[in-house]
Each structure stands twice: as structure tokens, then as C-alpha cells.
Amino acid sequence: MVQETVQVTRLVDARGSVCPGPLMALIGAVREQKVGDVIAVYSGDSGSKGDIPLWVKKAGHELIAVKDHEGYAEFVIRKIR
Amino acid sequence: MKRVVVLGGGVGGTIVANLVAKKARDAEVTLVDKTGKHVYQPGFVYVAFDKWNPKRLVKDERKLLRRRVKLLIDEVVRVDTKGKQVHLKSGTALAYDYLVIATGARLAPEEIPGSAGAHHFYSVDGALKLRDALAKFPGGRVVITVGGVPYKCPPAPAESACLLDYYFSKRGIRDKVDIHYLSPLGRVFPLETVSPTVQKIFDAKSVRYTTFFNAERVDPEKKVVYSLEGEEVPYDLLIMIPPHHGATFAKDSGLTDAGGWIPTDKYTLEVKGHEGAIWAIGDATDIPISKAGATAHYEAKVVGENVAAMVDGEAPIARYDGKVMCFCDAGFHRGIAMRFDYQHPPVPPPLSLKWYLGKVLVNRLYWTIVPKARA
């Protein structure tokens, strides 16, 4: 799970959603959260490992961690701007 | 008698109401719609590009419903899931045994600051205003952007870019118009397998595109749209797909997730936590597939069958397999078709006259076939 030192503000469980669903869910959450908030996204779609880090980089946010779990990956993002 | 209440008189709600009324003799079917008008939303784009008269888009819902379906023109305020009642704005409390929510999505353009002057084609009024603006447009930069995901009919922004190319070519000013499509995703089309085809079409038509551009605000004086990703793009005419949300009553009734969509089983279409009592279809659900009329159409057939079965005391065995089929008009009498389900991503055929004609056929036959559940 997420490092204990990082307090997740919002969890987006997009398991069961196929590409680009998890990225769309993340973009929606980033719109709604405040600067400094930490968003965790669960995705079972392999495409997310490509498009989520790419979008986070382009949007200027911080990708704190990508962790593999049984059947899904967890992306932890801090909203920077 | 079992009381079946359907909320929403769009394509999904109308099909469910008609199917249950047709198949279940012991059903008392009531459909609630706030306007009593059925709108063919895929036609909005043709109004915007001055190919259709807007009268072609709207019919009285009553005329599309079987006689056994009672139509209430009223607004839903709240669903009391424990008491199994729907509270309406008029003060009526409508009791139900089975409830189907098909209230679609609502547009929230006000959420993008500065976007009051932006155009869209997601309502009759919006399409008419865009039609008039396009007719007067002397040339310059036309920018198409997306104000929030998810939104209805994912291909529509890319389709509109192609139709702008066709429209301005016919007006003889294509060389004076720069068409720039701003995709919210990392590719030009939401469906990964279709995106390379659409990119080729854009290249052939000289439609410019930028990826990962999610509109955040607009400066109408400078005529610049800014993105969540920190980019800015100037425009002379801005088309913005407005942010979408689920119906307010669903949120007020505690039926939605944080995004305002209703958590729904993607196979049975039962609302999670209310299995056997409430179903949701179409744009209102949180199911991660296209929010589109074709989705609502196929889902409605499943729910119609299952609710009718339950009224008759039988097991609800129909399952939705994620089937969606749609046609995209690429302009110049060419189109592409997409058919897919949960297990099979779309394999796009080449651009052809055949798929354009498929779209023409669906548009022509819609009123006769679809709402009345004949297909």
C-alpha cells in the first residue's frame, strides 16, 4: 500500500475501468482536489502505466509512487499546481 | 400489479417503459420526464452544421410510448429507497416496486470560468447558436476543446473537427480557417484502436491537434483557452464540450459516487446496494464505457427484459455484454463504424461511403424503430 508518511486525501478506485477510464477518473479528481492534496488511483488496466505517468508529468504534478498489487496497480499523485 | 417507475424519457427510459409494458401484463408502468419532449441528440451536430432543421430533433414523448405507459411530466426531487417512493416537484410521491433510472447527464458549462461565450452542440439551443456563429465566421482559428471527462458521445469532438473541415470547404473558405482539436487524452481519439485511423484522417484534412489538453478556464477578452496542464491556445471561435454531471436528485438521494454517477453493475445494470429494486442505464451510470445513445439503447433492452421477467415472477437472466455500435461522419460522405463490447475492442474499418450511409440510415429510421423497441 501507500507509504505511511503520505496521507492520501482521495482514493479513486478505477479497477474494472478500461483505458482511458482510469486516467479520466484521475483528471476529474485533480480538477476537484486542492493543491497539495494526494490522490491514489487503483487501475487494473495495463495501459495506465503508460498514460497516467505521462499525463502527470505533462500536467506538472508529482508522481509519488507506482505500486503493483494483485491484479491492479496503485498510482499516488500529489497535486502541485 | 407491480408498479414499475422509469425516470427519464430519453432513448433508454423510453425503450425500457415500452418493453415492460409490452412484455409484462401485470406491470403498471409510469414514466416521469421533466419536459415531455424526446430529443434525438445525435442530430445536434447536424443542426450546428446547418444540415438539419431543429424540428427534426424533437417529438412528444407521449407519441413514442405504448398506450399502457402512463407519462408524468414532472421533475424528480428525491428517491426514498427505503420507503420505495419517488418524490416529485409537484408534491406527488410515486410508489414503486421496481425503479429504472435513465435520467442521463446534465451540462455544467458554468464550471469553466470565462466560458460563457464558448459554443457547444450538446443542446438544441447550443447547436442553433453555433450554427449562427459558423454562418457568420469570416475565417480564423476554430478551436475544439473538452471541459471535463467523462462526456457524452466520446467521438463527437473529433467528428465535429472533420465536419468543420467539410463545412468550410463547402463555403469556399477552408484555406482561411485553422481547425485545432485539443484532446483531453494522450491521443486524438478515446478508443486506442481507433485513434491511429482518426489521426490519419486529421492529417489528411490538415486538422491540427494537441493532446493532453483539458480546458480549465477561458479568457474571453484575450480569446485564449488555458488547460489544466498549463498550456494556452488562442482562438477566434471556441467550441467547448461542457462538463457533464449526473442528475442532481440522484446525488441528493445518496445514489451517486463522488463524480455524481450511479454505481451500477456492468452486467445486470442493477444499482449497487439496491439489487432487485433499482436499475440504472445510459449516461447516469458509472459504468466505464461510452456515454452514448447506443449504449443506453442496448442496456435498455437488457433492463426491459429483466424487469418484465421479475414482474412475471421469473428469473432476470439477461446480461449486458458492453455492446456499443456507432457511426462517425468524417465529412465528404465518408464515415467509420465502431462496434465493441467488454471483451472485444473496436477494429476500425477504413473510411468509406458505406459507414456514412449507415449513419444516414440510423438517423432516418430512429423515430420509427428505436424508441418503440423494434430493434
Tab-separated table of C-alpha atoms in Angstrom:
chain	number	residue	atom	x	y	z
A	1	MET	CA	0.000	0.000	0.000
A	2	VAL	CA	0.955	3.680	0.066
A	3	GLN	CA	3.949	4.748	2.172
A	4	GLU	CA	2.856	5.538	5.695
A	5	THR	CA	4.323	9.034	5.533
A	6	VAL	CA	1.978	10.033	2.685
A	7	GLN	CA	-1.546	10.908	3.699
A	8	VAL	CA	-3.914	10.091	0.836
A	9	THR	CA	-6.587	12.775	0.511
A	10	ARG	CA	-8.689	10.976	-2.069
A	11	LEU	CA	-8.826	7.413	-3.303
A	12	VAL	CA	-10.040	6.781	-6.854
A	13	ASP	CA	-10.816	3.100	-7.368
A	14	ALA	CA	-10.891	2.691	-11.156
A	15	ARG	CA	-10.443	-1.086	-11.134
A	16	GLY	CA	-12.734	-2.601	-13.747
A	17	SER	CA	-12.409	0.502	-15.887
A	18	VAL	CA	-10.514	0.137	-19.143
A	19	CYS	CA	-8.160	2.626	-20.761
A	20	PRO	CA	-8.640	5.618	-20.800
A	21	GLY	CA	-11.112	5.318	-17.891
A	22	PRO	CA	-8.568	5.400	-15.012
A	23	LEU	CA	-6.803	8.445	-16.497
A	24	MET	CA	-10.147	10.190	-16.993
A	25	ALA	CA	-11.048	9.447	-13.375
A	26	LEU	CA	-7.693	10.879	-12.233
A	27	ILE	CA	-8.137	14.046	-14.314
A	28	GLY	CA	-11.608	14.502	-12.810
A	29	ALA	CA	-10.210	14.070	-9.278
A	30	VAL	CA	-7.337	16.513	-9.914
A	31	ARG	CA	-9.882	19.118	-11.057
A	32	GLU	CA	-11.793	18.739	-7.798
A	33	GLN	CA	-8.952	18.497	-5.257
A	34	LYS	CA	-6.826	21.307	-3.811
A	35	VAL	CA	-3.136	21.991	-4.412
A	36	GLY	CA	-1.109	19.779	-2.064
A	37	ASP	CA	-3.728	17.011	-1.916
A	38	VAL	CA	-2.617	13.440	-2.569
A	39	ILE	CA	-4.702	11.251	-4.862
A	40	ALA	CA	-4.339	7.475	-5.070
A	41	VAL	CA	-5.673	5.739	-8.188
A	42	TYR	CA	-6.216	1.986	-8.441
A	43	SER	CA	-6.175	0.690	-12.013
A	44	GLY	CA	-6.353	-2.841	-13.357
A	45	ASP	CA	-5.699	-1.695	-16.931
A	46	SER	CA	-2.166	-2.170	-18.239
A	47	GLY	CA	-2.460	0.976	-20.382
A	48	SER	CA	-2.499	3.121	-17.231
A	49	LYS	CA	1.231	2.522	-16.667
A	50	GLY	CA	1.807	4.426	-19.876
A	51	ASP	CA	-0.778	7.176	-19.885
A	52	ILE	CA	-1.045	8.118	-16.174
A	53	PRO	CA	2.710	8.917	-15.638
A	54	LEU	CA	2.778	10.743	-18.996
A	55	TRP	CA	-0.178	12.934	-18.072
A	56	VAL	CA	1.091	13.600	-14.524
A	57	LYS	CA	4.433	14.757	-15.951
A	58	LYS	CA	2.833	16.976	-18.605
A	59	ALA	CA	0.406	18.485	-16.073
A	60	GLY	CA	3.273	19.283	-13.694
A	61	HIS	CA	2.142	17.167	-10.760
A	62	GLU	CA	4.225	14.768	-8.686
A	63	LEU	CA	4.068	11.013	-9.160
A	64	ILE	CA	4.958	9.862	-5.653
A	65	ALA	CA	4.696	6.113	-6.237
A	66	VAL	CA	3.555	3.366	-8.585
A	67	LYS	CA	2.954	0.108	-6.748
A	68	ASP	CA	1.954	-3.284	-8.075
A	69	HIS	CA	-0.713	-5.207	-6.212
A	70	GLU	CA	-2.501	-8.463	-7.016
A	71	GLY	CA	-4.401	-7.672	-10.247
A	72	TYR	CA	-4.008	-3.906	-10.177
A	73	ALA	CA	-1.531	-1.042	-9.891
A	74	GLU	CA	-1.673	1.867	-7.479
A	75	PHE	CA	-0.610	5.351	-8.584
A	76	VAL	CA	-0.057	8.005	-5.915
A	77	ILE	CA	-0.069	11.590	-7.163
A	78	ARG	CA	0.349	14.936	-5.406
A	79	LYS	CA	-1.417	17.939	-6.968
A	80	ILE	CA	1.291	20.568	-7.314
A	81	ARG	CA	-0.389	23.439	-9.156
B	1	MET	CA	-49.996	-5.413	-10.170
B	2	LYS	CA	-46.326	-4.457	-9.836
B	3	ARG	CA	-45.517	-0.766	-10.078
B	4	VAL	CA	-42.653	-0.032	-12.455
B	5	VAL	CA	-41.409	3.554	-12.461
B	6	VAL	CA	-38.993	4.769	-15.131
B	7	LEU	CA	-37.222	8.110	-14.634
B	8	GLY	CA	-36.218	9.887	-17.836
B	9	GLY	CA	-37.758	9.983	-21.309
B	10	GLY	CA	-34.617	9.702	-23.393
B	11	VAL	CA	-33.765	6.727	-25.571
B	12	GLY	CA	-33.050	4.364	-22.640
B	13	GLY	CA	-36.050	5.191	-20.476
B	14	THR	CA	-38.466	5.114	-23.403
B	15	ILE	CA	-37.288	1.676	-24.553
B	16	VAL	CA	-37.487	0.201	-21.030
B	17	ALA	CA	-41.002	1.579	-20.452
B	18	ASN	CA	-42.234	0.272	-23.809
B	19	LEU	CA	-40.625	-3.145	-23.379
B	20	VAL	CA	-42.014	-3.714	-19.888
B	21	ALA	CA	-45.479	-2.548	-20.983
B	22	LYS	CA	-45.312	-4.917	-23.947
B	23	LYS	CA	-43.978	-7.985	-22.140
B	24	ALA	CA	-45.396	-7.843	-18.600
B	25	ARG	CA	-49.180	-7.817	-18.359
B	26	ASP	CA	-49.107	-7.322	-14.599
B	27	ALA	CA	-46.986	-4.186	-14.760
B	28	GLU	CA	-48.308	-0.711	-14.113
B	29	VAL	CA	-45.686	1.357	-15.932
B	30	THR	CA	-45.152	5.072	-15.246
B	31	LEU	CA	-42.505	7.172	-16.966
B	32	VAL	CA	-41.521	10.524	-15.435
B	33	ASP	CA	-39.924	13.149	-17.656
B	34	LYS	CA	-39.414	16.794	-16.834
B	35	THR	CA	-40.189	18.131	-20.316
B	36	GLY	CA	-42.345	15.518	-22.011
B	37	LYS	CA	-40.199	16.007	-25.115
B	38	HIS	CA	-37.942	13.321	-26.577
B	39	VAL	CA	-34.781	14.711	-28.146
B	40	TYR	CA	-32.629	12.905	-30.732
B	41	GLN	CA	-29.256	14.084	-29.501
B	42	PRO	CA	-27.063	12.638	-32.298
B	43	GLY	CA	-28.735	15.179	-34.576
B	44	PHE	CA	-27.379	18.211	-32.670
B	45	VAL	CA	-24.226	18.264	-34.746
B	46	TYR	CA	-26.233	18.352	-37.988
B	47	VAL	CA	-28.199	21.361	-36.738
B	48	ALA	CA	-24.931	23.112	-35.883
B	49	PHE	CA	-23.616	22.481	-39.403
B	50	ASP	CA	-26.905	23.630	-40.943
B	51	LYS	CA	-27.855	20.299	-42.476
B	52	TRP	CA	-30.970	19.676	-40.379
B	53	ASN	CA	-33.915	21.750	-39.263
B	54	PRO	CA	-34.051	21.576	-35.426
B	55	LYS	CA	-37.698	20.475	-35.637
B	56	ARG	CA	-36.352	17.118	-36.771
B	57	LEU	CA	-34.744	16.567	-33.342
B	58	VAL	CA	-37.769	16.733	-31.052
B	59	LYS	CA	-41.010	14.757	-30.697
B	60	ASP	CA	-43.644	14.479	-27.986
B	61	GLU	CA	-42.689	11.647	-25.650
B	62	ARG	CA	-46.347	10.627	-25.401
B	63	LYS	CA	-46.402	9.707	-29.091
B	64	LEU	CA	-43.460	7.345	-28.629
B	65	LEU	CA	-44.883	5.448	-25.653
B	66	ARG	CA	-47.254	2.485	-25.715
B	67	ARG	CA	-50.752	3.346	-24.523
B	68	ARG	CA	-50.278	1.316	-21.342
B	69	VAL	CA	-47.399	3.556	-20.207
B	70	LYS	CA	-48.523	6.471	-18.047
B	71	LEU	CA	-46.473	9.629	-18.706
B	72	LEU	CA	-45.980	12.130	-15.886
B	73	ILE	CA	-44.425	15.444	-16.863
B	74	ASP	CA	-42.739	16.367	-13.619
B	75	GLU	CA	-39.312	16.705	-12.060
B	76	VAL	CA	-37.751	14.185	-9.695
B	77	VAL	CA	-36.647	15.730	-6.417
B	78	ARG	CA	-35.557	12.689	-4.432
B	79	VAL	CA	-35.763	8.914	-4.342
B	80	ASP	CA	-36.625	7.386	-0.965
B	81	THR	CA	-35.014	3.990	-1.410
B	82	LYS	CA	-36.184	2.680	1.977
B	83	GLY	CA	-39.806	3.721	1.508
B	84	LYS	CA	-39.645	2.850	-2.245
B	85	GLN	CA	-41.058	6.187	-3.320
B	86	VAL	CA	-40.064	8.846	-5.833
B	87	HIS	CA	-40.780	12.405	-4.680
B	88	LEU	CA	-41.677	14.806	-7.475
B	89	LYS	CA	-41.529	18.594	-7.660
B	90	SER	CA	-45.343	18.795	-7.863
B	91	GLY	CA	-45.531	17.184	-4.413
B	92	THR	CA	-46.556	13.770	-5.699
B	93	ALA	CA	-44.984	10.737	-4.043
B	94	LEU	CA	-44.831	7.901	-6.548
B	95	ALA	CA	-44.572	4.415	-5.037
B	96	TYR	CA	-42.627	1.747	-6.918
B	97	ASP	CA	-41.787	-1.926	-6.756
B	98	TYR	CA	-39.134	-1.611	-9.476
B	99	LEU	CA	-37.367	1.613	-10.386
B	100	VAL	CA	-35.304	2.350	-13.502
B	101	ILE	CA	-33.146	5.489	-13.545
B	102	ALA	CA	-32.422	6.793	-17.040
B	103	THR	CA	-32.030	10.486	-16.367
B	104	GLY	CA	-28.840	10.973	-18.382
B	105	ALA	CA	-26.255	13.644	-17.755
B	106	ARG	CA	-26.653	17.374	-17.192
B	107	LEU	CA	-24.384	20.018	-18.655
B	108	ALA	CA	-22.468	22.390	-16.390
B	109	PRO	CA	-20.704	24.909	-18.685
B	110	GLU	CA	-20.585	27.436	-15.809
B	111	GLU	CA	-17.857	25.337	-14.154
B	112	ILE	CA	-15.257	26.574	-16.661
B	113	PRO	CA	-14.577	30.214	-15.763
B	114	GLY	CA	-14.848	32.633	-18.665
B	115	SER	CA	-16.511	30.137	-20.985
B	116	ALA	CA	-19.877	31.924	-21.288
B	117	GLY	CA	-19.069	32.887	-24.871
B	118	ALA	CA	-17.884	29.416	-25.865
B	119	HIS	CA	-20.072	27.372	-28.178
B	120	HIS	CA	-21.192	23.756	-27.979
B	121	PHE	CA	-23.546	21.397	-29.777
B	122	TYR	CA	-24.876	19.436	-26.796
B	123	SER	CA	-28.359	21.005	-26.730
B	124	VAL	CA	-30.801	22.342	-29.313
B	125	ASP	CA	-30.100	25.940	-28.230
B	126	GLY	CA	-26.343	25.388	-28.224
B	127	ALA	CA	-26.436	23.861	-31.714
B	128	LEU	CA	-28.513	26.774	-33.074
B	129	LYS	CA	-26.144	29.377	-31.603
B	130	LEU	CA	-23.151	27.549	-33.068
B	131	ARG	CA	-24.916	27.311	-36.456
B	132	ASP	CA	-25.402	31.087	-36.494
B	133	ALA	CA	-21.820	31.771	-35.369
B	134	LEU	CA	-20.389	29.451	-38.050
B	135	ALA	CA	-22.518	31.090	-40.750
B	136	LYS	CA	-21.008	34.479	-39.902
B	137	PHE	CA	-17.458	33.252	-39.337
B	138	PRO	CA	-15.121	35.035	-41.755
B	139	GLY	CA	-12.103	32.802	-41.165
B	140	GLY	CA	-9.532	32.375	-38.394
B	141	ARG	CA	-8.828	29.874	-35.654
B	142	VAL	CA	-11.596	27.456	-34.655
B	143	VAL	CA	-10.625	25.554	-31.517
B	144	ILE	CA	-12.464	22.493	-30.193
B	145	THR	CA	-11.797	21.595	-26.578
B	146	VAL	CA	-13.235	19.481	-23.767
B	147	GLY	CA	-14.265	20.986	-20.432
B	148	GLY	CA	-14.467	17.762	-18.455
B	149	VAL	CA	-14.340	13.996	-18.681
B	150	PRO	CA	-16.422	11.883	-18.989
B	151	TYR	CA	-18.693	13.492	-21.565
B	152	LYS	CA	-21.439	12.213	-23.858
B	153	CYS	CA	-20.582	10.658	-27.214
B	154	PRO	CA	-16.757	10.458	-26.926
B	155	PRO	CA	-16.229	10.613	-30.738
B	156	ALA	CA	-18.267	13.838	-31.095
B	157	PRO	CA	-15.454	16.416	-30.707
B	158	ALA	CA	-13.247	14.639	-33.266
B	159	GLU	CA	-16.248	14.157	-35.558
B	160	SER	CA	-17.021	17.863	-35.322
B	161	ALA	CA	-13.429	18.712	-36.347
B	162	CYS	CA	-13.956	16.670	-39.542
B	163	LEU	CA	-17.339	18.276	-40.170
B	164	LEU	CA	-15.834	21.754	-39.713
B	165	ASP	CA	-13.371	20.865	-42.472
B	166	TYR	CA	-16.298	19.787	-44.704
B	167	TYR	CA	-18.435	22.817	-43.791
B	168	PHE	CA	-15.752	25.423	-44.506
B	169	SER	CA	-14.679	23.618	-47.689
B	170	LYS	CA	-18.254	23.879	-48.960
B	171	ARG	CA	-18.324	27.562	-48.006
B	172	GLY	CA	-15.131	28.011	-50.027
B	173	ILE	CA	-13.088	29.438	-47.140
B	174	ARG	CA	-11.310	26.332	-45.850
B	175	ASP	CA	-7.934	27.922	-46.638
B	176	LYS	CA	-8.807	30.782	-44.282
B	177	VAL	CA	-9.721	28.523	-41.343
B	178	ASP	CA	-7.280	26.851	-38.946
B	179	ILE	CA	-9.056	23.932	-37.218
B	180	HIS	CA	-7.331	22.949	-33.962
B	181	TYR	CA	-8.571	19.999	-31.892
B	182	LEU	CA	-7.489	19.838	-28.249
B	183	SER	CA	-7.797	16.263	-26.998
B	184	PRO	CA	-8.138	15.672	-23.248
B	185	LEU	CA	-6.233	12.397	-23.565
B	186	GLY	CA	-2.796	11.373	-24.773
B	187	ARG	CA	-4.170	10.548	-28.236
B	188	VAL	CA	-6.707	12.087	-30.604
B	189	PHE	CA	-9.491	9.552	-30.033
B	190	PRO	CA	-10.618	7.895	-26.775
B	191	LEU	CA	-10.609	4.346	-28.176
B	192	GLU	CA	-6.982	3.267	-28.531
B	193	THR	CA	-7.500	1.005	-31.549
B	194	VAL	CA	-9.398	3.679	-33.474
B	195	SER	CA	-7.086	6.580	-32.674
B	196	PRO	CA	-4.475	5.916	-35.434
B	197	THR	CA	-7.259	5.943	-38.058
B	198	VAL	CA	-8.604	9.257	-36.770
B	199	GLN	CA	-5.090	10.720	-36.651
B	200	LYS	CA	-4.624	9.817	-40.338
B	201	ILE	CA	-7.956	11.474	-41.154
B	202	PHE	CA	-6.884	14.626	-39.275
B	203	ASP	CA	-3.547	14.674	-41.108
B	204	ALA	CA	-5.264	14.308	-44.482
B	205	LYS	CA	-7.666	17.143	-43.661
B	206	SER	CA	-4.992	19.410	-42.134
B	207	VAL	CA	-6.775	19.414	-38.785
B	208	ARG	CA	-4.213	20.384	-36.134
B	209	TYR	CA	-4.291	18.614	-32.781
B	210	THR	CA	-2.797	18.897	-29.318
B	211	THR	CA	-3.036	16.049	-26.822
B	212	PHE	CA	-3.422	16.130	-23.025
B	213	PHE	CA	-5.278	19.440	-23.112
B	214	ASN	CA	-8.059	19.603	-20.518
B	215	ALA	CA	-9.670	23.044	-20.588
B	216	GLU	CA	-9.533	24.776	-17.211
B	217	ARG	CA	-10.506	28.409	-17.929
B	218	VAL	CA	-11.075	30.852	-20.758
B	219	ASP	CA	-10.079	34.494	-21.109
B	220	PRO	CA	-12.824	35.759	-23.459
B	221	GLU	CA	-11.159	39.162	-23.924
B	222	LYS	CA	-7.789	37.793	-24.939
B	223	LYS	CA	-9.560	34.891	-26.692
B	224	VAL	CA	-7.320	32.288	-25.101
B	225	VAL	CA	-8.228	28.911	-23.574
B	226	TYR	CA	-5.990	27.601	-20.775
B	227	SER	CA	-5.512	23.962	-19.795
B	228	LEU	CA	-5.182	22.061	-16.555
B	229	GLU	CA	-1.782	21.014	-17.906
B	230	GLY	CA	-0.531	24.632	-18.091
B	231	GLU	CA	-0.826	25.277	-21.835
B	232	GLU	CA	-2.696	28.071	-23.608
B	233	VAL	CA	-4.218	28.183	-27.076
B	234	PRO	CA	-5.617	31.273	-28.829
B	235	TYR	CA	-8.894	31.109	-30.729
B	236	ASP	CA	-11.310	33.170	-32.795
B	237	LEU	CA	-14.224	30.787	-32.333
B	238	LEU	CA	-14.237	28.358	-29.400
B	239	ILE	CA	-16.236	25.133	-29.257
B	240	MET	CA	-16.102	23.616	-25.778
B	241	ILE	CA	-17.740	20.358	-24.744
B	242	PRO	CA	-19.260	21.395	-21.390
B	243	PRO	CA	-18.511	19.487	-18.169
B	244	HIS	CA	-21.097	16.758	-17.517
B	245	HIS	CA	-22.607	15.558	-14.244
B	246	GLY	CA	-25.323	13.137	-13.193
B	247	ALA	CA	-28.809	14.311	-12.237
B	248	THR	CA	-28.959	16.356	-9.024
B	249	PHE	CA	-31.744	14.266	-7.460
B	250	ALA	CA	-29.582	11.130	-7.655
B	251	LYS	CA	-26.857	12.846	-5.638
B	252	ASP	CA	-29.428	14.234	-3.184
B	253	SER	CA	-30.801	10.710	-2.759
B	254	GLY	CA	-27.395	9.279	-1.854
B	255	LEU	CA	-27.291	7.181	-5.004
B	256	THR	CA	-24.076	8.517	-6.589
B	257	ASP	CA	-20.310	8.356	-6.296
B	258	ALA	CA	-18.089	11.424	-5.803
B	259	GLY	CA	-18.389	12.280	-9.509
B	260	GLY	CA	-22.197	12.233	-9.425
B	261	TRP	CA	-22.632	8.962	-11.343
B	262	ILE	CA	-24.637	5.984	-10.073
B	263	PRO	CA	-22.569	2.899	-9.126
B	264	THR	CA	-24.088	0.197	-11.335
B	265	ASP	CA	-23.296	-3.468	-12.005
B	266	LYS	CA	-21.953	-3.524	-15.529
B	267	TYR	CA	-23.642	-6.837	-16.413
B	268	THR	CA	-27.021	-6.761	-14.615
B	269	LEU	CA	-27.313	-2.936	-14.604
B	270	GLU	CA	-28.667	-3.098	-11.053
B	271	VAL	CA	-27.731	-0.167	-8.836
B	272	LYS	CA	-25.178	-1.433	-6.328
B	273	GLY	CA	-26.734	-1.840	-2.886
B	274	HIS	CA	-30.259	-1.864	-4.383
B	275	GLU	CA	-30.204	-5.120	-6.342
B	276	GLY	CA	-33.605	-6.404	-7.412
B	277	ALA	CA	-35.243	-2.987	-6.867
B	278	ILE	CA	-33.361	-0.275	-8.796
B	279	TRP	CA	-31.608	-0.320	-12.185
B	280	ALA	CA	-29.684	2.447	-13.938
B	281	ILE	CA	-28.880	2.815	-17.630
B	282	GLY	CA	-27.290	5.212	-20.068
B	283	ASP	CA	-25.296	8.294	-19.140
B	284	ALA	CA	-26.443	8.188	-15.493
B	285	THR	CA	-24.281	5.179	-14.548
B	286	ASP	CA	-20.639	4.941	-13.519
B	287	ILE	CA	-20.031	2.054	-15.964
B	288	PRO	CA	-16.708	2.777	-17.700
B	289	ILE	CA	-17.939	2.673	-21.295
B	290	SER	CA	-19.074	5.346	-23.729
B	291	LYS	CA	-21.836	7.621	-22.545
B	292	ALA	CA	-23.863	7.389	-25.745
B	293	GLY	CA	-27.332	6.732	-27.088
B	294	ALA	CA	-26.233	3.377	-28.483
B	295	THR	CA	-25.095	2.298	-25.011
B	296	ALA	CA	-28.412	3.334	-23.463
B	297	HIS	CA	-30.268	1.525	-26.275
B	298	TYR	CA	-28.573	-1.839	-25.714
B	299	GLU	CA	-28.674	-1.516	-21.913
B	300	ALA	CA	-32.384	-0.664	-22.007
B	301	LYS	CA	-33.186	-3.909	-23.806
B	302	VAL	CA	-31.493	-5.891	-21.023
B	303	VAL	CA	-33.239	-3.991	-18.227
B	304	GLY	CA	-36.592	-4.116	-20.030
B	305	GLU	CA	-36.317	-7.909	-20.324
B	306	ASN	CA	-35.244	-8.368	-16.704
B	307	VAL	CA	-37.812	-6.064	-15.112
B	308	ALA	CA	-40.575	-7.690	-17.196
B	309	ALA	CA	-39.331	-11.105	-16.047
B	310	MET	CA	-39.409	-10.053	-12.397
B	311	VAL	CA	-42.932	-8.659	-12.738
B	312	ASP	CA	-43.973	-12.058	-14.091
B	313	GLY	CA	-42.208	-13.874	-11.241
B	314	GLU	CA	-39.450	-15.199	-13.444
B	315	ALA	CA	-35.675	-15.027	-13.037
B	316	PRO	CA	-33.953	-11.997	-14.591
B	317	ILE	CA	-31.363	-13.713	-16.765
B	318	ALA	CA	-30.486	-11.114	-19.415
B	319	ARG	CA	-26.963	-9.692	-19.140
B	320	TYR	CA	-25.392	-6.643	-20.780
B	321	ASP	CA	-22.170	-7.568	-22.561
B	322	GLY	CA	-20.985	-3.987	-23.082
B	323	LYS	CA	-22.166	-3.846	-26.685
B	324	VAL	CA	-21.909	-0.444	-28.329
B	325	MET	CA	-22.143	0.342	-32.019
B	326	CYS	CA	-21.835	3.731	-33.578
B	327	PHE	CA	-21.062	5.511	-36.828
B	328	CYS	CA	-18.941	8.626	-37.212
B	329	ASP	CA	-19.388	11.089	-40.047
B	330	ALA	CA	-15.984	12.225	-41.321
B	331	GLY	CA	-17.393	14.663	-43.878
B	332	PHE	CA	-17.379	14.412	-47.691
B	333	HIS	CA	-19.817	11.433	-47.477
B	334	ARG	CA	-17.329	9.209	-45.709
B	335	GLY	CA	-17.597	7.590	-42.317
B	336	ILE	CA	-16.223	4.974	-39.950
B	337	ALA	CA	-18.112	2.426	-37.871
B	338	MET	CA	-17.206	1.085	-34.460
B	339	ARG	CA	-18.628	-1.969	-32.748
B	340	PHE	CA	-17.273	-3.256	-29.476
B	341	ASP	CA	-18.128	-4.832	-26.145
B	342	TYR	CA	-16.451	-5.545	-22.806
B	343	GLN	CA	-14.330	-8.325	-24.319
B	344	HIS	CA	-13.656	-7.005	-27.810
B	345	PRO	CA	-12.164	-3.593	-28.552
B	346	PRO	CA	-13.281	-1.982	-31.814
B	347	VAL	CA	-11.488	-2.857	-35.026
B	348	PRO	CA	-11.974	0.198	-37.200
B	349	PRO	CA	-12.756	-0.414	-40.845
B	350	PRO	CA	-11.332	2.015	-43.384
B	351	LEU	CA	-13.066	5.279	-44.071
B	352	SER	CA	-15.875	4.560	-46.512
B	353	LEU	CA	-19.151	5.650	-48.092
B	354	LYS	CA	-20.780	2.533	-46.611
B	355	TRP	CA	-20.389	3.683	-42.999
B	356	TYR	CA	-21.514	7.196	-43.853
B	357	LEU	CA	-24.677	5.668	-45.343
B	358	GLY	CA	-25.022	3.553	-42.178
B	359	LYS	CA	-25.175	6.760	-40.174
B	360	VAL	CA	-27.708	8.280	-42.590
B	361	LEU	CA	-29.871	5.156	-42.268
B	362	VAL	CA	-29.807	5.191	-38.442
B	363	ASN	CA	-30.706	8.893	-38.439
B	364	ARG	CA	-33.644	8.269	-40.800
B	365	LEU	CA	-35.017	5.187	-39.031
B	366	TYR	CA	-34.527	6.276	-35.409
B	367	TRP	CA	-38.025	7.561	-34.698
B	368	THR	CA	-39.723	4.568	-36.314
B	369	ILE	CA	-37.625	1.859	-34.734
B	370	VAL	CA	-35.568	2.730	-31.688
B	371	PRO	CA	-37.784	4.353	-29.001
B	372	LYS	CA	-40.538	1.842	-29.740
B	373	ALA	CA	-38.081	-1.007	-29.063
B	374	ARG	CA	-38.487	-2.526	-32.511
B	375	ALA	CA	-34.728	-3.062	-32.833
